[in-house]
XYZ file of C-alpha atoms in Angstrom:
420
model
C 0.304 -0.513 -0.113
C 0.726 3.509 -0.338
C 3.352 4.964 2.049
C 2.396 8.536 3.681
C 5.058 10.618 4.468
C 4.517 11.235 7.935
C 4.466 7.336 8.577
C 8.223 7.190 6.503
C 9.625 10.323 8.046
C 9.253 8.319 11.482
C 10.316 4.863 9.774
C 13.107 6.327 9.103
C 14.352 8.112 12.222
C 14.173 4.571 14.107
C 16.426 3.359 11.305
C 18.745 6.103 11.613
C 18.178 5.582 15.682
C 19.536 2.053 15.775
C 21.984 2.205 13.083
C 25.158 2.691 15.949
C 24.730 -0.776 16.816
C 23.088 -2.373 13.656
C 19.648 -2.810 12.432
C 19.047 -5.817 13.278
C 17.462 -7.186 16.803
C 14.878 -5.588 19.531
C 15.257 -1.748 19.484
C 15.195 -1.822 15.438
C 11.734 -4.330 15.021
C 9.831 -2.852 18.325
C 10.248 0.589 17.015
C 9.016 -0.139 13.954
C 6.528 -2.633 15.319
C 4.484 0.070 17.145
C 4.412 2.313 13.969
C 3.519 0.436 11.481
C 0.270 -1.163 10.794
C 1.455 -5.148 11.206
C 4.769 -6.664 11.290
C 5.303 -6.817 7.756
C 4.378 -3.494 7.179
C 6.506 -2.316 10.080
C 9.544 -3.929 7.959
C 8.818 -3.368 4.572
C 8.134 0.344 4.840
C 11.848 -0.082 6.972
C 13.310 -1.248 4.056
C 11.337 1.547 1.767
C 12.416 4.338 4.122
C 16.054 3.506 4.310
C 16.408 3.831 0.698
C 14.965 7.348 0.895
C 17.013 7.463 3.859
C 20.623 7.126 2.555
C 19.906 8.575 -0.993
C 18.969 5.762 -3.227
C 15.730 6.297 -4.266
C 15.532 3.830 -7.532
C 15.775 0.715 -5.621
C 15.257 -0.454 -2.168
C 17.614 -1.850 -0.876
C 17.455 -5.779 -1.576
C 19.359 -6.932 1.297
C 17.768 -4.414 4.083
C 14.244 -6.572 2.054
C 15.605 -9.525 2.746
C 16.679 -9.457 6.033
C 13.187 -8.462 7.325
C 11.401 -11.380 5.257
C 14.165 -13.682 6.511
C 13.830 -12.537 10.459
C 10.239 -11.864 11.105
C 8.833 -14.586 8.617
C 6.377 -12.862 7.482
C 5.464 -10.814 4.367
C 6.692 -7.857 3.071
C 7.374 -6.260 -0.123
C 10.570 -4.080 -1.692
C 9.677 -1.249 -2.949
C 11.413 -0.442 -5.922
C 11.190 3.856 -6.951
C 10.557 4.392 -4.038
C 11.660 8.047 -3.991
C 10.200 9.458 -7.278
C 8.001 11.207 -4.803
C 8.512 14.172 -2.945
C 8.222 13.361 0.367
C 5.581 16.244 0.569
C 3.139 13.192 -1.245
C 2.534 9.494 -1.335
C 5.490 7.206 -1.597
C 4.743 4.453 -4.280
C 5.863 1.254 -5.490
C 6.025 -2.315 -7.151
C 6.566 -4.682 -5.435
C 9.160 -7.164 -5.288
C 10.042 -10.273 -3.016
C 12.817 -11.344 -1.636
C 13.311 -15.404 -1.334
C 13.428 -17.604 1.682
C 16.473 -19.260 2.309
C 16.188 -23.339 2.443
C 16.481 -23.402 6.026
C 13.340 -21.133 7.801
C 10.374 -22.832 8.410
C 7.476 -21.386 6.045
C 5.468 -17.838 6.349
C 2.428 -19.856 8.052
C 4.761 -21.357 10.094
C 6.637 -18.343 11.769
C 3.170 -17.207 12.046
C 2.011 -19.648 13.807
C 4.810 -19.873 15.868
C 3.672 -15.936 17.086
C 0.142 -16.659 17.521
C -1.424 -13.369 16.794
C 1.336 -11.686 18.760
C 2.989 -8.925 17.981
C 6.395 -9.581 16.857
C 9.681 -8.132 17.602
C 11.938 -10.516 16.425
C 12.521 -14.080 15.194
C 15.882 -16.364 16.445
C 16.981 -19.131 14.654
C 19.304 -22.258 15.396
C 20.516 -24.814 12.388
C 23.068 -27.572 11.531
C 25.344 -25.680 8.908
C 24.522 -26.034 5.438
C 21.077 -25.611 3.823
C 19.731 -29.125 5.086
C 17.082 -29.305 7.405
C 14.171 -26.284 8.672
C 15.911 -24.308 11.890
C 14.406 -24.421 14.570
C 12.609 -20.689 15.928
C 12.081 -19.085 18.734
C 9.525 -15.791 18.156
C 9.946 -12.582 20.517
C 6.976 -10.909 21.275
C 5.973 -7.184 22.217
C 5.334 -6.814 25.809
C 4.071 -3.926 27.539
C 7.041 -3.191 30.058
C 10.264 -3.070 28.080
C 11.958 -4.871 31.140
C 10.065 -7.593 30.505
C 10.691 -9.501 27.297
C 8.622 -12.382 26.077
C 9.023 -15.950 23.679
C 7.126 -17.937 21.739
C 8.286 -21.369 21.989
C 6.407 -24.547 19.663
C 6.122 -26.521 22.301
C 6.353 -30.546 20.488
C 3.586 -32.933 20.462
C 4.317 -36.030 23.149
C 6.627 -38.549 22.076
C 5.250 -41.008 19.600
C 1.955 -39.923 20.326
C 1.729 -37.591 17.144
C 4.361 -38.796 15.103
C 6.464 -36.274 12.601
C 6.242 -34.808 8.995
C 7.952 -35.769 6.194
C 11.221 -34.569 7.318
C 11.284 -36.516 9.945
C 10.725 -33.045 12.408
C 8.294 -33.389 15.438
C 4.800 -31.961 14.527
C 4.185 -29.090 16.834
C 1.290 -28.004 18.725
C 0.512 -24.533 19.877
C 3.415 -22.659 21.547
C 4.052 -22.004 24.768
C 4.833 -18.085 26.204
C 7.803 -18.132 28.363
C 8.723 -14.198 29.439
C 11.502 -13.040 31.667
C 11.992 -9.891 33.164
C 15.916 -8.276 32.921
C 17.479 -6.081 35.464
C 20.359 -3.771 35.721
C 23.804 -3.968 35.219
C 23.640 -2.235 38.920
C 21.566 -5.652 40.275
C 22.487 -8.026 37.733
C 25.442 -7.556 36.429
C 25.909 -9.623 33.014
C 23.449 -12.627 34.969
C 20.787 -9.566 34.223
C 20.874 -9.176 30.863
C 19.303 -11.760 28.185
C 22.119 -12.732 26.024
C 21.776 -13.947 22.688
C 22.878 -17.561 23.901
C 20.051 -17.579 25.611
C 17.257 -17.887 23.824
C 19.350 -19.826 21.292
C 19.871 -22.574 23.763
C 16.225 -22.248 24.714
C 14.995 -22.913 21.540
C 16.926 -26.077 20.928
C 15.451 -27.403 24.395
C 12.349 -27.162 23.202
C 12.540 -29.149 20.247
C 12.199 -32.870 20.340
C 14.958 -34.885 17.670
C 13.429 -35.531 14.750
C 14.354 -38.999 12.421
C 17.156 -38.291 12.275
C 18.683 -37.753 15.915
C 21.329 -35.036 15.791
C 21.962 -32.911 17.765
C 20.702 -29.978 15.799
C 17.110 -31.420 15.459
C 15.946 -30.458 19.168
C 16.928 -31.180 22.660
C 14.282 -31.957 24.783
C 13.954 -36.022 24.002
C 17.414 -35.884 26.357
C 15.976 -34.062 29.387
C 12.854 -35.302 29.816
C 12.499 -37.789 32.342
C 15.714 -36.144 34.840
C 16.290 -33.943 36.887
C 18.120 -31.284 35.410
C 20.576 -28.274 36.722
C 21.222 -25.620 35.318
C 24.585 -23.592 35.324
C 24.033 -19.696 34.966
C 20.996 -19.275 34.442
C 20.569 -16.047 34.611
C 17.288 -14.498 34.154
C 16.405 -17.897 33.458
C 14.630 -18.009 29.922
C 16.810 -20.986 28.524
C 15.316 -23.404 32.041
C 12.254 -22.039 31.946
C 12.015 -23.148 28.448
C 12.619 -26.620 28.852
C 10.320 -26.970 32.152
C 7.365 -25.596 30.456
C 7.734 -28.139 27.398
C 8.866 -30.813 29.265
C 5.496 -29.842 31.217
C 3.827 -29.666 28.371
C 4.657 -32.330 26.761
C 4.101 -35.065 30.053
C 1.117 -33.573 31.082
C -0.751 -35.248 27.507
C 1.107 -38.348 28.565
C -0.670 -40.797 31.007
C 1.080 -40.257 34.249
C 3.671 -37.761 32.862
C 6.561 -40.043 33.529
C 8.418 -38.194 30.910
C 8.621 -34.841 32.244
C 11.561 -32.618 33.777
C 12.745 -31.376 37.659
C 14.994 -28.647 36.851
C 17.221 -27.172 39.588
C 17.854 -23.419 37.723
C 21.122 -21.474 39.819
C 23.380 -18.089 39.641
C 25.665 -16.651 41.347
C 24.175 -13.984 43.860
C 24.942 -12.490 47.624
C 23.513 -14.985 50.124
C 26.781 -16.657 51.129
C 29.397 -15.091 49.756
C 32.745 -15.685 51.841
C 34.262 -12.059 52.853
C 37.671 -12.281 50.879
C 34.963 -12.501 47.706
C 34.475 -8.777 48.461
C 36.121 -7.711 45.410
C 33.809 -9.804 42.709
C 31.420 -8.628 40.677
C 27.940 -9.730 42.966
C 24.625 -8.961 41.629
C 22.706 -8.593 44.819
C 18.944 -8.909 42.860
C 19.676 -11.702 40.359
C 18.130 -14.452 42.125
C 15.864 -12.198 44.019
C 14.425 -11.867 39.797
C 15.061 -15.616 38.925
C 11.997 -16.582 41.259
C 10.051 -14.043 40.205
C 10.119 -14.976 36.783
C 10.312 -18.660 37.647
C 6.354 -17.809 39.615
C 5.531 -15.549 36.981
C 5.868 -18.635 34.690
C 3.905 -20.818 36.549
C 6.105 -23.028 36.494
C 6.030 -25.975 39.829
C 8.815 -28.262 38.542
C 11.276 -25.726 38.748
C 13.606 -24.801 42.177
C 16.191 -22.087 42.396
C 19.241 -22.771 44.606
C 21.890 -20.431 45.021
C 25.151 -21.483 43.173
C 28.794 -20.332 43.191
C 31.481 -22.400 41.016
C 33.773 -20.683 42.651
C 32.513 -22.681 45.678
C 34.119 -25.925 44.131
C 37.157 -25.135 42.609
C 40.290 -27.058 44.071
C 42.194 -25.865 47.956
C 45.104 -24.921 45.725
C 43.221 -22.101 43.769
C 41.765 -20.644 47.255
C 43.173 -22.387 50.161
C 40.292 -23.568 51.197
C 38.819 -27.220 51.041
C 35.783 -27.443 47.764
C 31.961 -27.362 49.058
C 30.350 -30.990 48.327
C 27.381 -30.318 45.573
C 23.581 -30.621 47.998
C 22.934 -33.703 44.996
C 24.568 -34.644 41.509
C 22.558 -34.789 38.504
C 22.014 -36.777 35.181
C 21.870 -33.498 33.153
C 22.910 -30.014 33.107
C 22.688 -27.503 30.728
C 24.561 -23.924 30.817
C 24.228 -20.981 27.870
C 26.206 -18.678 27.259
C 28.125 -18.550 30.356
C 32.037 -18.423 28.345
C 33.522 -15.329 28.365
C 36.514 -15.017 30.139
C 39.276 -17.879 30.164
C 39.922 -16.901 33.712
C 37.029 -18.443 34.449
C 36.742 -21.488 33.046
C 38.301 -23.335 35.843
C 35.741 -22.628 38.340
C 32.774 -23.736 35.890
C 34.706 -26.856 35.002
C 35.043 -27.167 38.182
C 31.797 -27.146 39.438
C 30.198 -28.628 36.143
C 32.132 -31.619 37.027
C 30.969 -31.420 40.781
C 27.268 -31.999 40.129
C 27.293 -34.394 36.942
C 27.146 -38.660 38.105
C 28.778 -40.570 36.781
C 27.148 -41.271 33.211
C 25.474 -38.074 33.067
C 25.802 -35.388 30.285
C 26.294 -31.689 30.258
C 25.675 -29.162 27.263
C 26.610 -25.863 27.331
C 26.160 -23.292 24.204
C 28.680 -21.495 22.968
C 28.351 -18.047 20.494
C 31.103 -18.079 18.319
C 31.915 -13.631 19.119
C 34.921 -12.348 17.324
C 36.700 -10.338 20.292
C 38.408 -7.107 19.358
C 40.217 -5.264 21.774
C 42.327 -5.027 24.624
C 41.133 -7.880 25.810
C 40.186 -9.848 23.759
C 43.188 -12.023 24.354
C 41.585 -13.258 27.769
C 38.108 -13.881 26.095
C 36.781 -17.771 26.663
C 35.948 -19.719 23.157
C 34.453 -23.286 22.557
C 37.618 -24.841 21.536
C 39.375 -23.272 25.471
C 36.591 -25.031 27.123
C 36.211 -28.138 25.176
C 40.281 -28.514 26.427
C 39.228 -28.072 30.198
C 36.332 -30.472 29.636
C 38.892 -32.796 28.020
C 39.979 -34.621 32.285
C 36.548 -34.988 33.514
C 34.781 -37.423 30.622
C 34.020 -37.371 26.664
C 33.766 -33.422 25.680
C 32.053 -33.570 22.277
C 31.488 -30.498 20.293
C 28.917 -30.492 17.569
C 28.243 -27.219 14.715
C 25.636 -24.979 14.183
C 24.583 -21.654 13.081
C 22.375 -19.166 15.229
C 20.529 -16.045 13.825
C 19.413 -13.699 16.047
C 17.207 -11.222 13.907
C 19.499 -11.865 11.045
C 20.060 -13.696 8.188
C 23.889 -13.616 8.011
C 23.868 -15.357 11.120
C 27.317 -17.009 13.698
C 28.576 -19.649 14.433
C 26.834 -21.142 18.069
C 28.614 -25.082 19.295
C 27.546 -26.685 21.646
C 30.518 -28.745 24.185
C 28.697 -32.197 25.258
C 30.413 -33.902 28.233
C 29.991 -37.414 28.779
C 30.787 -37.959 32.573
C 32.715 -41.070 32.899
C 31.341 -44.148 35.053
C 28.283 -46.287 35.058
C 24.965 -44.227 34.540
């Protein structure tokens, strides 16, 4: 439809406001989504407005239009000839549909995932290459800026609904999980929801397809187990797993395949006096408990767990703590930042993983720059640090957080030595 001059100016201003952080993700889509009449119109008009702003009236920046389509999964149209009318009049153009990549689910599937909610962004996790469909999470608008809400396709019970022709589990109505974030003063690094947490949540909510490949989902790896989450932050990954497992178990007789989850992080509780120099998030455990309650999940327990308590005495001068219990499954998402943190992380993981148990840590492949780049940890660093504790496997994936190009993601798996 024609784009009014006033609406074009609004969208141009919104595009300019978000370019400093890159025209992707929450800022751009929230602003455009508020101004437009629909998600698809927002992305299409943003591309047209970008063309006007950049002084290229003959073409509507195909890359922007394509990214809009792939990030939202809704029908957007690139506008050609957008600048032929002056800003004082109506902008008209001829529609041209960009091509979607083979790994992106269909528009109908993504629209069903949004379930009528106003879309902020789609997050996708997939195998490298174009084979198979991506696992997706849909972020939707909320009334409060500190609260973020996501919709995940909840799989039907195992054996209850079969698989589609591609071998993926069919899905029922999406499950909604929402979390409240904190300021840095209250939550430190854990108070912000990082992209890796969203990607892992999408993986945890999907049951593996016929191929059995890790990339096709992880839910069935955790059903029927007590699961520990390390470094839960505001809790999205664990809450998504608990929600999906509860939905699936509720449809099975006796709910035998449910998940009991213990989500943990570092807080102001039980901090030794000599650790006063560390960044202690005073409000993180409080908001983690609030997020569990807000999602109505009775199969989730929140605990304080400090990785440093499990370091050897040679590193801290005090005997390592004994874990309250050991778990058959452990998860962690986007917790690998500095190489100096790896000894504490791996010590805590090894202490809590039962013999024969399996742990899964999702590590985004970031490109670090600046003076501290040499101190940043990678998936390869984590793999080396875990090798003394059992068999380590690496699963290479690709994550898309509101973009088409994506970036490398690795799920590092540890299988603990000993009989289950």
